[in-house]
XYZ file of C-alpha atoms in Angstrom:
211
model
C 9.884 1.098 -9.435
C 8.478 -1.661 -7.005
C 10.656 -2.834 -4.656
C 12.000 -5.963 -5.108
C 11.479 -8.574 -2.420
C 14.377 -10.841 -1.737
C 13.660 -14.283 -2.723
C 12.040 -16.920 0.083
C 14.492 -19.339 1.318
C 13.736 -23.073 0.347
C 12.391 -25.495 3.366
C 14.508 -27.704 3.067
C 13.511 -29.092 6.777
C 15.631 -30.314 9.719
C 17.775 -33.444 9.175
C 16.939 -34.923 12.552
C 13.519 -35.247 10.883
C 14.444 -36.016 7.035
C 14.418 -39.120 5.818
C 15.680 -39.658 1.860
C 13.744 -42.308 -0.432
C 15.147 -43.421 -3.652
C 12.284 -44.932 -5.427
C 13.099 -47.511 -8.074
C 16.834 -46.928 -8.534
C 17.091 -51.155 -9.145
C 19.071 -53.078 -11.618
C 15.481 -54.146 -13.233
C 14.943 -50.425 -13.804
C 17.681 -48.584 -14.049
C 20.329 -51.412 -15.452
C 21.268 -52.794 -18.267
C 18.135 -55.517 -18.384
C 15.746 -52.895 -17.425
C 11.845 -53.622 -18.246
C 12.079 -50.389 -19.380
C 14.842 -49.080 -21.402
C 13.974 -45.990 -22.590
C 13.673 -44.609 -19.130
C 16.720 -46.562 -17.789
C 18.412 -44.737 -21.114
C 16.924 -41.327 -19.947
C 17.941 -41.705 -15.943
C 21.761 -42.680 -16.970
C 22.436 -38.729 -16.184
C 21.277 -38.578 -13.149
C 22.767 -41.899 -11.785
C 25.647 -39.684 -10.039
C 23.920 -37.449 -8.521
C 21.577 -40.518 -7.165
C 24.866 -41.779 -5.962
C 26.319 -38.515 -4.473
C 22.976 -37.935 -2.494
C 22.936 -41.427 -1.090
C 26.640 -41.042 0.187
C 25.640 -38.000 2.054
C 22.595 -38.712 3.420
C 24.859 -41.530 5.052
C 27.606 -39.466 5.617
C 25.145 -37.021 7.686
C 23.081 -39.531 9.582
C 20.058 -38.840 7.397
C 17.376 -42.401 7.011
C 17.930 -43.437 3.633
C 15.083 -45.969 2.011
C 15.202 -47.861 -0.829
C 11.749 -47.923 -2.258
C 12.136 -50.760 -4.565
C 9.406 -53.087 -6.879
C 10.174 -57.034 -6.090
C 7.575 -58.356 -7.580
C 6.199 -61.997 -6.096
C 7.708 -65.314 -5.939
C 4.561 -67.845 -7.032
C 2.507 -67.348 -10.051
C 0.748 -64.019 -10.495
C -1.856 -63.221 -13.465
C 0.115 -59.323 -15.104
C -2.549 -56.905 -14.406
C -4.353 -55.510 -17.187
C -5.718 -52.705 -15.841
C -2.889 -49.931 -17.054
C -0.959 -50.195 -20.469
C 2.423 -49.576 -18.615
C 1.499 -53.363 -17.463
C 1.943 -54.934 -20.430
C 5.432 -53.587 -20.778
C 6.631 -54.017 -17.090
C 4.745 -57.217 -15.840
C 7.640 -59.411 -16.479
C 8.553 -57.390 -13.023
C 5.774 -59.718 -11.316
C 8.253 -62.531 -11.166
C 11.202 -60.799 -10.057
C 10.339 -62.022 -6.286
C 12.643 -61.745 -3.130
C 16.088 -62.167 -3.908
C 16.097 -61.907 -8.103
C 19.002 -59.864 -9.061
C 16.181 -57.166 -10.835
C 15.037 -55.900 -7.216
C 18.578 -55.310 -5.778
C 19.622 -51.870 -5.915
C 22.154 -50.648 -8.681
C 25.661 -51.111 -7.707
C 26.077 -47.455 -7.936
C 23.794 -46.378 -4.947
C 24.393 -49.932 -3.192
C 22.876 -50.810 0.059
C 25.095 -49.699 3.139
C 24.460 -50.789 6.891
C 21.900 -48.302 8.277
C 20.347 -47.727 4.566
C 16.136 -49.185 4.681
C 15.230 -51.454 1.863
C 11.368 -51.385 1.443
C 10.360 -53.746 -1.053
C 6.477 -53.654 -2.834
C 4.698 -56.536 -4.020
C 1.812 -55.056 -5.741
C 0.485 -52.336 -7.783
C 2.263 -48.834 -9.737
C 2.152 -46.709 -6.414
C 5.510 -47.313 -3.784
C 3.122 -45.801 -1.208
C -0.297 -46.263 -1.426
C -0.678 -50.146 0.948
C 2.983 -50.095 1.955
C 4.818 -50.009 5.204
C 6.515 -46.554 3.827
C 4.556 -44.035 5.488
C 4.022 -45.983 9.207
C 7.888 -46.696 8.810
C 8.351 -43.297 7.984
C 5.991 -41.325 11.055
C 6.970 -44.316 13.762
C 10.563 -42.790 12.779
C 9.542 -39.591 13.539
C 9.931 -37.993 10.207
C 8.007 -35.140 8.659
C 10.337 -34.328 5.977
C 11.204 -36.791 2.892
C 13.578 -36.325 0.142
C 12.248 -38.307 -2.860
C 14.348 -38.753 -5.304
C 14.935 -41.480 -8.629
C 12.249 -42.586 -11.093
C 9.679 -41.903 -12.854
C 7.962 -38.806 -13.095
C 5.589 -40.196 -15.704
C 4.487 -41.949 -12.701
C 5.764 -43.356 -9.290
C 7.527 -39.697 -8.229
C 3.974 -37.433 -8.950
C 2.423 -40.426 -6.588
C 4.470 -40.482 -3.814
C 5.039 -36.878 -3.643
C 1.138 -36.221 -4.107
C 0.614 -39.398 -1.153
C 3.165 -38.112 0.491
C 1.583 -34.267 1.111
C -1.808 -35.504 1.305
C -0.663 -37.424 4.724
C 1.341 -33.915 6.237
C 4.766 -34.881 5.164
C 6.925 -32.164 4.124
C 8.259 -33.045 0.627
C 11.867 -32.042 -1.176
C 12.685 -32.879 -4.765
C 16.106 -32.659 -6.206
C 15.358 -31.974 -9.880
C 18.985 -33.735 -10.578
C 18.332 -36.847 -9.078
C 14.589 -37.521 -10.737
C 14.037 -38.393 -14.615
C 11.100 -40.153 -16.653
C 10.812 -40.161 -20.635
C 11.050 -38.398 -22.562
C 13.352 -35.994 -20.669
C 11.433 -32.804 -22.004
C 8.164 -34.274 -20.492
C 9.672 -34.961 -17.008
C 11.437 -31.097 -17.100
C 7.996 -30.066 -17.339
C 6.043 -32.253 -14.625
C 9.219 -31.222 -11.940
C 8.236 -27.444 -13.213
C 4.098 -27.262 -13.954
C 3.722 -29.964 -11.121
C 5.924 -31.061 -8.798
C 6.798 -27.668 -7.924
C 3.460 -26.972 -6.581
C 3.353 -29.612 -4.047
C 6.943 -29.663 -3.313
C 10.471 -27.961 -2.589
C 12.438 -28.296 -5.765
C 16.010 -28.064 -4.730
C 19.289 -29.739 -6.527
C 21.745 -32.441 -4.770
C 24.689 -30.106 -4.416
C 21.957 -27.684 -2.436
C 20.766 -30.128 -0.394
C 24.051 -31.562 0.852
C 24.952 -27.737 1.703
C 21.558 -27.351 3.950
C 23.317 -30.709 5.629
C 26.454 -29.034 5.998
C 28.496 -31.817 3.860
C 30.066 -30.013 0.826
C 29.353 -31.162 -2.685
C 32.160 -33.296 -4.455
């Protein structure tokens, strides 16, 4: 009989150099007026976990950034180089201050939170201020949560890993559509790039008991 090794401890990073990125957790994506209603429906079960993650991060002093899509405030032709734009192209008109660009009420924006909107593209990392700001803050571990596991979450995780960051993904705080596909992405793609955990496990690692 071969010796059974104990499971390898999860590398969840040091709190002092960790930031939580909540990806597109905003009214126009997850709210009742979502431009992607199927995604909003699929993501509804993770909203309480997102709220607990945000509250827990604030309570222990972890940096928390809301990475949103804000669109443009002037007339801008919708890109035609991806089918997704034909569905979500209305988001280009949200502009700064548009209700659809606001973080969902269940999560909210507290003093000390960062709100980091982008105005172009489908990748919340590429060509935006997220990575430079994280580096300036001394962050080395990124906790990535939100939507969607179809496009934005894999893009963020891949770019962050390529840029030298450690990435942690709480599997109960990400969503995509259909749900079974989202679970497969976590299991077969994100798991080879990031440490997969849960919100409760992460809160425990930070020394904050789960509610």
